[in-house]
Coordinates of C-alpha atoms and ligand atoms in Angstrom, one line a residue:
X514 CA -30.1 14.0 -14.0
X515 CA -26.1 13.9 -13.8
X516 CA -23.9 15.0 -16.4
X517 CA -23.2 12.1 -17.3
X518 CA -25.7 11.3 -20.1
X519 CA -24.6 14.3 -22.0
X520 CA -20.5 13.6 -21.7
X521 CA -18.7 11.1 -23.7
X522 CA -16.6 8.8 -21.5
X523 CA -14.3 9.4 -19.2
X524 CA -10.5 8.7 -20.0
X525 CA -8.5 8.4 -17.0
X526 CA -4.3 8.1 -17.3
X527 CA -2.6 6.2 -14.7
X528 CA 0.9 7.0 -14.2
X529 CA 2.1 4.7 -11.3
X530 CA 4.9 4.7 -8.9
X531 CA 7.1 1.2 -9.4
X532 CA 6.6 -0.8 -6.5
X533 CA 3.8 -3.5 -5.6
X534 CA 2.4 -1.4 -2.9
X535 CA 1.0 1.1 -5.7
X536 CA 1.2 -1.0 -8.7
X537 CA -1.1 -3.4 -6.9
X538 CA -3.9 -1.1 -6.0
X539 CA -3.3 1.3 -9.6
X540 CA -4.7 -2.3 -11.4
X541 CA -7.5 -2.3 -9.1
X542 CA -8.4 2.1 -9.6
X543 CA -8.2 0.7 -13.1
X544 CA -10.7 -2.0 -13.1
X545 CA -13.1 0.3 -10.9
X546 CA -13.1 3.1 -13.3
X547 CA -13.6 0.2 -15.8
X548 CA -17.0 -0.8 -13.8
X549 CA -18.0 3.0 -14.0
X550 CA -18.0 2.9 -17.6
X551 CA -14.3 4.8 -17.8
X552 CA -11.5 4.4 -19.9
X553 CA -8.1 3.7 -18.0
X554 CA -4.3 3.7 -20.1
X555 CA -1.5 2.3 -17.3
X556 CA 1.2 4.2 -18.1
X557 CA 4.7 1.8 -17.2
X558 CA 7.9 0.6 -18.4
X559 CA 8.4 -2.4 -20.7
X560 CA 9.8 -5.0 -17.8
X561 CA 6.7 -3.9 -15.3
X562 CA 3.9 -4.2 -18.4
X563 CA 5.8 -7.8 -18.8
X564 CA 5.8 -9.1 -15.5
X565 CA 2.6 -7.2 -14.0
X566 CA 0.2 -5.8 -16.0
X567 CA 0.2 -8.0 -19.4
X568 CA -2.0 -10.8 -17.9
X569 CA -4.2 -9.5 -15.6
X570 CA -5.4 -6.9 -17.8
X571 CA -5.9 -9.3 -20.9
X572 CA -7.9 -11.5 -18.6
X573 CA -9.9 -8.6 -17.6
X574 CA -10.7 -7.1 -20.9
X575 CA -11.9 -10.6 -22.0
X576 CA -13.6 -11.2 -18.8
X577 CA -15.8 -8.3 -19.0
X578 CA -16.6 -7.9 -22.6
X579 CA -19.2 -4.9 -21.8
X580 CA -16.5 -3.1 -19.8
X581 CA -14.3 -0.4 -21.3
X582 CA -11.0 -1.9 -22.3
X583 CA -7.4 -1.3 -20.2
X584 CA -4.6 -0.4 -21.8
X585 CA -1.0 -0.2 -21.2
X586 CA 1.2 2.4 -23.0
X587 CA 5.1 2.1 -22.3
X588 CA 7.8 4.2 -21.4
X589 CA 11.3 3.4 -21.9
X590 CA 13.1 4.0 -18.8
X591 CA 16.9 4.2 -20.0
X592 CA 18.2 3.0 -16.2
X593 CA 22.0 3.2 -17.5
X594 CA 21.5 6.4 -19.0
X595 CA 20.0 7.6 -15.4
X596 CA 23.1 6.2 -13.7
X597 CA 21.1 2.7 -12.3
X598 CA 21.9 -0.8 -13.0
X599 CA 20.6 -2.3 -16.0
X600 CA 17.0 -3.4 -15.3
X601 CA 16.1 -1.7 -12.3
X602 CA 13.0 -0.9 -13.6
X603 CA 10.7 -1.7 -9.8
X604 CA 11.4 -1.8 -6.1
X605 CA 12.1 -5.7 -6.6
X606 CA 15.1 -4.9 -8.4
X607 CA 16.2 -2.6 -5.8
X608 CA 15.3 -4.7 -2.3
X609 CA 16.9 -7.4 -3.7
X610 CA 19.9 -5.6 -4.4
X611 CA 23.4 -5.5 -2.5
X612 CA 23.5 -1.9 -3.6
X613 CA 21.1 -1.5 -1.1
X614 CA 23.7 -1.7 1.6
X615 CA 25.3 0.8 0.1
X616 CA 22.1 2.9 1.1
X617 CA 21.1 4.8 -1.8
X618 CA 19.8 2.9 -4.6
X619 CA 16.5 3.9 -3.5
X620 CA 16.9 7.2 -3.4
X621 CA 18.5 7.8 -6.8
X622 CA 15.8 5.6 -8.2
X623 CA 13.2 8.7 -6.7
X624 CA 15.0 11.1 -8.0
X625 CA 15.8 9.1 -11.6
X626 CA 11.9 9.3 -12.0
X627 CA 12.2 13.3 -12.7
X628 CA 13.0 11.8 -16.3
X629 CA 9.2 10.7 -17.4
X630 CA 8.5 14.5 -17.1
X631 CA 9.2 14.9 -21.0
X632 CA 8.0 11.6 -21.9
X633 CA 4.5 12.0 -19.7
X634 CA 4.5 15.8 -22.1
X635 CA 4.0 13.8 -25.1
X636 CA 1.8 11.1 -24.0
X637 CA -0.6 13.9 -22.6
X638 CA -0.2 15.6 -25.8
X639 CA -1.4 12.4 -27.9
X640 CA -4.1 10.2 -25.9
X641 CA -5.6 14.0 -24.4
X642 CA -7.3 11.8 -21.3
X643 CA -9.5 13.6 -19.2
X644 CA -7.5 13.2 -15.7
X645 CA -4.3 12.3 -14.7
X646 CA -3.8 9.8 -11.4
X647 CA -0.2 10.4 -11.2
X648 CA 1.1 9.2 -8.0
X649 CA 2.7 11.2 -5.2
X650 CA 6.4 10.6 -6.5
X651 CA 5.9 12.4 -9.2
X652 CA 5.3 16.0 -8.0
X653 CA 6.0 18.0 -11.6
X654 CA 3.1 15.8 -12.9
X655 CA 0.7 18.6 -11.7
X656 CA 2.5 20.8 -13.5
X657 CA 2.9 19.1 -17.0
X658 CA -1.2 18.2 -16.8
X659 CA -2.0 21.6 -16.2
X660 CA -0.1 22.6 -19.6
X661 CA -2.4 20.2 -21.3
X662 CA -5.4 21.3 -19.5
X663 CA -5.9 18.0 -17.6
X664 CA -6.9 17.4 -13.7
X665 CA -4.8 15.9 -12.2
X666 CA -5.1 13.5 -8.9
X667 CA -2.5 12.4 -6.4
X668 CA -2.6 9.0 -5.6
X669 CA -0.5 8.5 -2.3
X670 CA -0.8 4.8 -1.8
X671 CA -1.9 5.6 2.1
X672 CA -4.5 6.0 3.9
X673 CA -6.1 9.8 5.5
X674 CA -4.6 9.0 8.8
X675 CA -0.9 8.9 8.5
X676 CA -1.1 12.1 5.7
X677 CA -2.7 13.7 8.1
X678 CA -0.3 12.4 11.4
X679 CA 2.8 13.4 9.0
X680 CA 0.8 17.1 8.3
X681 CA 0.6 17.6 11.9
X682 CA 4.4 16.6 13.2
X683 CA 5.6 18.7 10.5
X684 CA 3.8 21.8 11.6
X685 CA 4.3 21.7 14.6
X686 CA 7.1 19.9 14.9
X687 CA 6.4 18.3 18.1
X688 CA 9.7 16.2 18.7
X689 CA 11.7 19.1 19.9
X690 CA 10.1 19.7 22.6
X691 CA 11.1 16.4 24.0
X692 CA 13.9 15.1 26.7
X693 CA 14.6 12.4 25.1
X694 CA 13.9 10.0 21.1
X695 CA 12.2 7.9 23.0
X696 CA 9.7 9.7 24.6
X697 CA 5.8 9.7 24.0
X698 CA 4.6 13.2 23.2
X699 CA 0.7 13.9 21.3
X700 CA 0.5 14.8 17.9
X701 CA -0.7 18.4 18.1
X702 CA -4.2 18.8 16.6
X703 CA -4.8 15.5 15.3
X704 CA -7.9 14.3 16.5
X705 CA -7.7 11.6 19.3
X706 CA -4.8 12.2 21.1
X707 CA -2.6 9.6 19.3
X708 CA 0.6 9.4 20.8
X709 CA 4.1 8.5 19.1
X710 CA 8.1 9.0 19.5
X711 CA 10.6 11.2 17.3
X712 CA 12.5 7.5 16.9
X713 CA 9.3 6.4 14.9
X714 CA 8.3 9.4 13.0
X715 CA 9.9 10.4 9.2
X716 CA 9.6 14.3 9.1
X717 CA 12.6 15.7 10.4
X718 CA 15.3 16.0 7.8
X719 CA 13.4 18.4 6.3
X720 CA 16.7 19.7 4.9
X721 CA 18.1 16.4 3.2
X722 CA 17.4 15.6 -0.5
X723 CA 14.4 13.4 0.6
X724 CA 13.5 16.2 2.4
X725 CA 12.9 18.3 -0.2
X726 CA 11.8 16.1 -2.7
X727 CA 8.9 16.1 -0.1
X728 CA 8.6 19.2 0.3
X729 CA 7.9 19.5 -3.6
X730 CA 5.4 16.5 -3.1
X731 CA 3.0 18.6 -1.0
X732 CA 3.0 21.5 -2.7
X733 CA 2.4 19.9 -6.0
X734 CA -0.4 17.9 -4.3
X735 CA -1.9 21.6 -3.1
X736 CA -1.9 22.4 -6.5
X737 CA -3.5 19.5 -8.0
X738 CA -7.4 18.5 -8.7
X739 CA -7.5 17.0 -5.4
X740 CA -6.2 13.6 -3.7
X741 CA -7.5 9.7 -4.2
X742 CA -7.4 7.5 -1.2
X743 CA -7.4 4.0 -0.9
X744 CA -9.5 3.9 2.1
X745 CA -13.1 4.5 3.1
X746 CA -15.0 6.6 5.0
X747 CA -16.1 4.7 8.0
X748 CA -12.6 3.3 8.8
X749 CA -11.1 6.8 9.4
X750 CA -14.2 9.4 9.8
X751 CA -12.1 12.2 11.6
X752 CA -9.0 11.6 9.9
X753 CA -10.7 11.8 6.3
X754 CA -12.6 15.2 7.8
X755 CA -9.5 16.5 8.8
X756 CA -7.8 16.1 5.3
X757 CA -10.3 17.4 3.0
X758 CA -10.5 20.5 5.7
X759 CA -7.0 21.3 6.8
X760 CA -4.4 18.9 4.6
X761 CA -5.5 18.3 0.5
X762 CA -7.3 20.6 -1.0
X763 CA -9.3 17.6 -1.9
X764 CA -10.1 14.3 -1.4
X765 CA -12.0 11.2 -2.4
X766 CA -12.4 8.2 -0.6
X767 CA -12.7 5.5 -2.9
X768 CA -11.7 2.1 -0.9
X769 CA -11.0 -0.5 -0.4
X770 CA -9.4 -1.2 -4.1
X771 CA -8.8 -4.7 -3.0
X772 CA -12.5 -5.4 -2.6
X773 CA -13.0 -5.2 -6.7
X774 CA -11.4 -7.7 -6.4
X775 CA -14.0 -11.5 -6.2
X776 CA -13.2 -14.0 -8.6
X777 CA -10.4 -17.0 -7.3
X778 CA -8.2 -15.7 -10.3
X779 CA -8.4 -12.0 -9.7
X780 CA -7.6 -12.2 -6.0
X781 CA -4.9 -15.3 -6.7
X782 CA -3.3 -13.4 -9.4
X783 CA -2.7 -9.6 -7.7
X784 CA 1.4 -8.8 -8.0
X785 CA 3.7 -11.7 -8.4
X786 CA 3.0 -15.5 -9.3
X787 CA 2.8 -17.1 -6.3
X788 CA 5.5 -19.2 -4.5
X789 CA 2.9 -21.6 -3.6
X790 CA 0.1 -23.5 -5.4
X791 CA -2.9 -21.4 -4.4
X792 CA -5.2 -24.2 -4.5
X793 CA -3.2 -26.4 -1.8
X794 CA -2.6 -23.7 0.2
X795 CA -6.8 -23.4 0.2
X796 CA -6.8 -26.7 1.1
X797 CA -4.6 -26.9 3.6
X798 CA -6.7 -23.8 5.5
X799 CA -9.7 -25.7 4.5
X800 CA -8.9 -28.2 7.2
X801 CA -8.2 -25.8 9.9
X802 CA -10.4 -24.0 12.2
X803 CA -12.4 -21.3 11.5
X804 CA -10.5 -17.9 13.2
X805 CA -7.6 -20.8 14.4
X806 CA -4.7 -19.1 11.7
X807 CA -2.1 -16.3 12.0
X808 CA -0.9 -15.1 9.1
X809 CA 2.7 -13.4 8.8
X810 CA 3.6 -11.0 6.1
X811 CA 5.8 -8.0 6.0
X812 CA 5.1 -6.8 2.7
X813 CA 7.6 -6.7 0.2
X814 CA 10.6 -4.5 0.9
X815 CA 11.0 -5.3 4.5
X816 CA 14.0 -7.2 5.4
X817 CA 14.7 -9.2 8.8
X818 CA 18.2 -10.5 9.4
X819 CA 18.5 -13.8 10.2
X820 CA 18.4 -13.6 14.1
X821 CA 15.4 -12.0 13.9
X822 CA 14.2 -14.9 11.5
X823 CA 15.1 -17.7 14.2
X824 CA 13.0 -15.4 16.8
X825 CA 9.6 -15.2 14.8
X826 CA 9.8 -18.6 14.4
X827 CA 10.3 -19.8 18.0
X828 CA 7.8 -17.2 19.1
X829 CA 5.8 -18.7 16.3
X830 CA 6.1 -22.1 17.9
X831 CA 5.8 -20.7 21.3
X832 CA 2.2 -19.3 20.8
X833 CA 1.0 -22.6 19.8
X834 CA -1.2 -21.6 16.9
X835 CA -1.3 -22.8 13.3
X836 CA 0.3 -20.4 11.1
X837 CA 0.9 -19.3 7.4
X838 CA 4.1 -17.4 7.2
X839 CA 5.8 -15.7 3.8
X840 CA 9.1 -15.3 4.3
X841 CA 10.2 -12.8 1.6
X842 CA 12.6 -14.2 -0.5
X843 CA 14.9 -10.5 -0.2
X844 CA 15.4 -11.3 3.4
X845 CA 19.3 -12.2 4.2
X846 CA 18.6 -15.5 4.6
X847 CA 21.6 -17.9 3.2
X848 CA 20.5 -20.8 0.7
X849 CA 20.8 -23.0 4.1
X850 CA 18.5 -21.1 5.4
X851 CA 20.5 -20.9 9.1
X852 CA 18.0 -19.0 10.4
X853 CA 15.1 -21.8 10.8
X854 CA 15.7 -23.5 13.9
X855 CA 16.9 -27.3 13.6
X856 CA 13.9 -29.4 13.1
X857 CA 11.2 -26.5 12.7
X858 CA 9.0 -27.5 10.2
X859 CA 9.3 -31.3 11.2
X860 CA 7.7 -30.0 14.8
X861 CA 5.5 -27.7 13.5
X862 CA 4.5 -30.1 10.9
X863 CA 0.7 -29.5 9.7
X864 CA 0.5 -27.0 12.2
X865 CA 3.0 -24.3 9.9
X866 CA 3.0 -23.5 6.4
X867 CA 6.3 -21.4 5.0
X868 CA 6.0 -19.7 1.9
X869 CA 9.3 -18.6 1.0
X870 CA 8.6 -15.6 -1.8
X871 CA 5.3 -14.2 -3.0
X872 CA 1.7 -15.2 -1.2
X873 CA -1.5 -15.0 -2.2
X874 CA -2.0 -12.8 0.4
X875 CA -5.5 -11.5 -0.6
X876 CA -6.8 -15.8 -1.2
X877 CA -5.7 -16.3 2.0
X878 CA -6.9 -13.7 4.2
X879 CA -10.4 -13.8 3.1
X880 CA -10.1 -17.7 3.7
X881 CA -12.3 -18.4 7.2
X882 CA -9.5 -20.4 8.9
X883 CA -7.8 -17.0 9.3
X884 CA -8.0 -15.7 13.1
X885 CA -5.3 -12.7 13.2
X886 CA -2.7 -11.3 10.8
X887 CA 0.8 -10.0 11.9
X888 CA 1.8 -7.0 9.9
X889 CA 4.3 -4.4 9.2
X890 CA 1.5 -2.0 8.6
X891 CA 2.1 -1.3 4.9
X892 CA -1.2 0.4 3.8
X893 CA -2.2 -2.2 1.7
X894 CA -1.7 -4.6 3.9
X895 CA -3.7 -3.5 6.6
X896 CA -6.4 -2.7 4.5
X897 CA -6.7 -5.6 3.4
X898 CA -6.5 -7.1 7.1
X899 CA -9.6 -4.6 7.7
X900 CA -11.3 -5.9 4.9
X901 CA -11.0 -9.5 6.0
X902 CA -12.1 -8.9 9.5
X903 CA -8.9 -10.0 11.1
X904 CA -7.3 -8.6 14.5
X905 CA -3.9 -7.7 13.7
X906 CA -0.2 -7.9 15.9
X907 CA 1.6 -4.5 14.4
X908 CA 4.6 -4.9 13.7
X909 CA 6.5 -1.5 11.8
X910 CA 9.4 -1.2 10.4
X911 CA 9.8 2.1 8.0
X912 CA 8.1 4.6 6.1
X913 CA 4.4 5.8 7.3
X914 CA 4.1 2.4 8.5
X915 CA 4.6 3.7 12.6
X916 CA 1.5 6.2 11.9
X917 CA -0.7 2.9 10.8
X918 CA 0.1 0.6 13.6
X919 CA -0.9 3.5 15.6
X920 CA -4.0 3.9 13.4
X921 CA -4.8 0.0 14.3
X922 CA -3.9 0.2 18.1
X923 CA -5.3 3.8 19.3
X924 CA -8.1 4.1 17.4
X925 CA -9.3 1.0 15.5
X926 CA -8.2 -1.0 18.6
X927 CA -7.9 -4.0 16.7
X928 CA -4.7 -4.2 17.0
X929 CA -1.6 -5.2 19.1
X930 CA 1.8 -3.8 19.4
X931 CA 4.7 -6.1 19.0
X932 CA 6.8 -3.4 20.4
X933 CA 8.8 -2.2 17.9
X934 CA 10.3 1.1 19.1
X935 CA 12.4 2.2 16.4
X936 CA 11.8 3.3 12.5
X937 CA 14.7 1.8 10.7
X938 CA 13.5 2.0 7.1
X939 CA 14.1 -1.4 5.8
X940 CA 15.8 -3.6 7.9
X941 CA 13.7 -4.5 10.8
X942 CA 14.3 -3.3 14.9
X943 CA 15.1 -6.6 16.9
X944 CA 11.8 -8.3 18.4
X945 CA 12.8 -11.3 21.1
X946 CA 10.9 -14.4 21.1
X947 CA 9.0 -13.9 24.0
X948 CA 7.4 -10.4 22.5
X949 CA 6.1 -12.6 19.2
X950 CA 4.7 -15.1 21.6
X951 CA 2.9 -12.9 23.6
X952 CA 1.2 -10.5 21.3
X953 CA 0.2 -13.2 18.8
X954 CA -1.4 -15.0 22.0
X955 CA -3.0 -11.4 22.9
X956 CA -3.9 -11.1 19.6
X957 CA -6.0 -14.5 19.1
X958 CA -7.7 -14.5 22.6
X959 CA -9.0 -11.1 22.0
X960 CA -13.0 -11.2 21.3
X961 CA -13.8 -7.5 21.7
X962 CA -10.6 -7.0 19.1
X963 CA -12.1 -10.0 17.4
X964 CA -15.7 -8.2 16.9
X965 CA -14.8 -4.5 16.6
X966 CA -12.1 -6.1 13.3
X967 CA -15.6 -8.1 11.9
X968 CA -17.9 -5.0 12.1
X969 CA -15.4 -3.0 10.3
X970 CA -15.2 -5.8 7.1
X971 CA -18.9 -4.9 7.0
X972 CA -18.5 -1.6 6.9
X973 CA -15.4 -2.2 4.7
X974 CA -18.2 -4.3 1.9
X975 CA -20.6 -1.8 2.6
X976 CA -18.5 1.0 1.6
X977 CA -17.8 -0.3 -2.1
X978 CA -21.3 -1.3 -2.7
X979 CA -23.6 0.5 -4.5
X980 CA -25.1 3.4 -2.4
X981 CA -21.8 2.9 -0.3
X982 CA -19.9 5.8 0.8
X983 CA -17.0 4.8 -1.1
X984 CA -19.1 4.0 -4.5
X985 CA -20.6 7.9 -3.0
X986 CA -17.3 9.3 -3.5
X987 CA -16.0 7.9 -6.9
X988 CA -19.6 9.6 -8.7
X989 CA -19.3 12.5 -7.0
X990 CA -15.6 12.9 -8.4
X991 CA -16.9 11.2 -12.3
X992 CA -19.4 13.7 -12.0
X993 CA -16.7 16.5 -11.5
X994 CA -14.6 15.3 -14.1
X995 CA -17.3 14.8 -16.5
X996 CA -18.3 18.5 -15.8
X997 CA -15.0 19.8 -16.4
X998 CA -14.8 17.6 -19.7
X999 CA -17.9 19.2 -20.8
X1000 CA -16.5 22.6 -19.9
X1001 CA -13.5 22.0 -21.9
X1002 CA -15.3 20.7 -25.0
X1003 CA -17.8 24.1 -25.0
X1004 CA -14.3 26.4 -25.0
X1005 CA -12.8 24.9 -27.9
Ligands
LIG625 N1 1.6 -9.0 -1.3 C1 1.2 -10.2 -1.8 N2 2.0 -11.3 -1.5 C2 3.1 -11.2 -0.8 C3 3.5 -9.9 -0.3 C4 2.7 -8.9 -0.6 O1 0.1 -10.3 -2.4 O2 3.8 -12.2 -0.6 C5 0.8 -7.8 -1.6 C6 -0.1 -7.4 -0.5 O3 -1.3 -8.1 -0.6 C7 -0.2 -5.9 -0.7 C8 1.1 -5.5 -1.4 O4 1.7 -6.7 -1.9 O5 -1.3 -5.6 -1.6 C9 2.1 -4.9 -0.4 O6 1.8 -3.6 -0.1 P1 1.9 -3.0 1.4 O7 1.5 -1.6 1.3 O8 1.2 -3.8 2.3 O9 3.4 -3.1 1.7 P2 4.8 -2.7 1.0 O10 5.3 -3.9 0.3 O11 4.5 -1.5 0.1 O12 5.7 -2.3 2.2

């Protein structure tokens, strides 16, 4: 028998980084612990419990009237006070920014999150939960839990891969030993061989502020419970080895979030109201093809100028194939949009659908029309392109993102590279035409690409199921906590 018959519930605090790429899958940890019989409190500021987390988690709790309830507690975040503008309370605020230009809104808004330390003190002090997911940005949060006695987990938002890809480069610090940025050197003892460039990797300025703001980051994560991953088992076997033995002192595998996810509402309601009627965007893939679709996203803080714009979509056209593409509303496109080419959606008319702002991008992935999904390789993304079965074109553009297209294209092998060379953060490297043309032609002909992306969905299901290796993971760490709960209770 576990411990679990002897322990009271488990409480779990979620303290969550402000952008969609971890607010996103926080909701789903939440709603999984939920399903275990846990207790989760989302821990957020008023503007992001307005526009993200009110809804979905009233619907829940009423939903699932035998679950344990979610609940939100809110922080003030005094952005004035902290030298931001007024409001700039997510990434949203900050994409769609000019400040950005300016280059460092981003940055201060990193560093301004240094001021929930005292605040997280006293929340810890009044709901006492039994663990703290705090995510990566907030690397004194190991600190302030262990004052209270609490474990505490690091959620990065990414998969084992790239931790462990950005682990090895800055070890060993491969790129020096180059002639040139743009040459291909191995990453030193990942497994696999995976070769990159110093133009697409993020670890050198270990000496800037962001440098050592991440530096703080992994020691605060070596001196933490362990770290949760959003990924599962099968997808990354070595990578997730290599972690738990050489990178975190911990790790569980406990992916993919997404897949909690069944019901029309839960999947059309994840992150922002869509731009888009979800059920007429159903219908319009309901009269497609089954595997005839490409899907475009680039998440939600990439940015493409509007040259690039006027390539993807003659590529677009050039390929031939139907197509579903979100064009996110904090690009620099004009309100004439100048960047679609004269007459566009007249030619591509019932062969394109533009959805200019937020997608339902989880409705329509899992939607059988869809036959390949060109990505910037945000984490969530991707996973959720695995989850769906889809062969993907990658298509980077900053952060980790270079270390998951190679993920996809070295080892997965469902993948294809646009070509993108450069890292440049937010603002996309240039892609002609004919690059888009060919690797979403590449992409949809594939069938070995095509079946290796289908057998990892199954494994992806599998994973979550009960008896699944991800399901595995999340009792083994309940168990642990429960343990340490019951270890805390006999001291007092
Ligand atoms: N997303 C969405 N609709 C959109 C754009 C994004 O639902 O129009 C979701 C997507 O499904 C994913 C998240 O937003 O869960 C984006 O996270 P990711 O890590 O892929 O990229 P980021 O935006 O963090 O770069």
């Amino acid at each position: 028998m576990g411990t679990s018959s002897k322990v009271s519930k488990l409480h779990f605090l979620l303290f969550l980084f402000m952008a969609h790429g971890h607010m996103i899958p926080t909701l789903d940890m939440a709603k999984l612990f939920a399903t275990k019989g846990a207790k989760s409190t989302i821990l957020t500021t008023p503007l992001n419990s307005k526009l993200f987390f009110e809804k979905p988690i009233k619907s829940f709790n009423q939903e699932n009237p035998g679950l344990e309830d979610i609940s939100i507690e809110i922080l003030n975040f005094p952005c004035t006070e902290l030298g931001l503008p007024e409001g700039c309370e997510n990434s949203d605020f900050i994409f769609s920014s000019p400040d950005l230009a300016k280059g460092d809104l981003s940055q201060k808004f990193l560093l301004a999150m240094k001021y929930f330390e005292e605040p997280l003190e006293k929340v810890l002090e009044t709901t006492k939960p039994d663990c703290l997911v705090g995510n990566m940005f907030f690397p004194w949060a190991t600190k302030v839990a262990e004052k209270f006695g609490v474990p505490r987990l690091v959620f990065h938002g990414t998969g084992c891969f790239s931790i462990c890809a950005s682990h090895c480069i800055r070890l060993h610090k491969p790129y020096e030993n180059v002639a040139s940025s743009s040459e291909l050197f191995v990453i030193p003892d990942l497994p696999g061989d995976i070769v990159i460039t110093e133009e697409q990797v993020i670890e050198k300025e270990e000496e800037s502020v962001m440098g050592k703001f991440m530096k703080g980051i992994r020691e605060s994560e070596r001196e933490s419970f362990g770290v949760l991953v959003n990924s599962f088992y099968e997808l990354e076997p070595a990578y997730s080895d290599f972690l738990k033995s050489f990178v975190a002192k911990r790790g569980w595998l406990i992916g993919p979030l997404s897949l909690g996810n069944r019901k029309f509402e839960e999947k059309a309601g994840r992150g922002k109201k869509a731009s888009i009627d979800e059920h007429e965007c159903l219908k319009w893939l309901d009269s497609k093809k089954c595997d005839s679709v490409v899907y475009l996203s680039f998440g939600t803080m990439s940015r493409f100028n509007n040259e690039q714009l006027t390539e993807i979509a003659a590529g677009l056209e050039m390929s031939g194939h139907d197509f579903v593409w979100v064009v996110n509303k904090n690009g620099s496109q004009g309100e004439k949009e100048e960047w679609l080419p004269e007459g566009f959606e007249e030619k591509t008319k019932g062969k394109g659908l533009i959805i200019r702002g937020w997608a339902p991008q989880v409705l329509i992935l899992d939607h059988q029309a869809l036959g390949g999904f060109v990505t910037h390789c945000g984490w969530n993304s991707l996973l959720e392109g695995v989850a769906a079965g889809l062969p993907m074109v990658t298509w980077p553009v900053g952060a980790e993102q270079f270390y998951n297209e190679k993920l996809v294209t070295q080892v997965l092998k469902t993948g294809v590279s646009v070509g993108v060379k450069k890292l440049m953060q937010v603002v996309g490297d240039f892609i002609r035409r004919e690059k888009v043309e060919r690797a979403v032609k590449e992409m949809m002909v594939g069938e070995e690409r095509r079946k290796c992306a289908k057998e990892l969905a199954k494994m992806a299901k599998n994973a979550v199921k009960e008896g699944g290796s991800s399901d595995i993971e999340l009792n083994r760490l309940m168990e642990e906590l429960k343990l340490v709960k019951l270890q805390k209770g006999k001291e007092k």
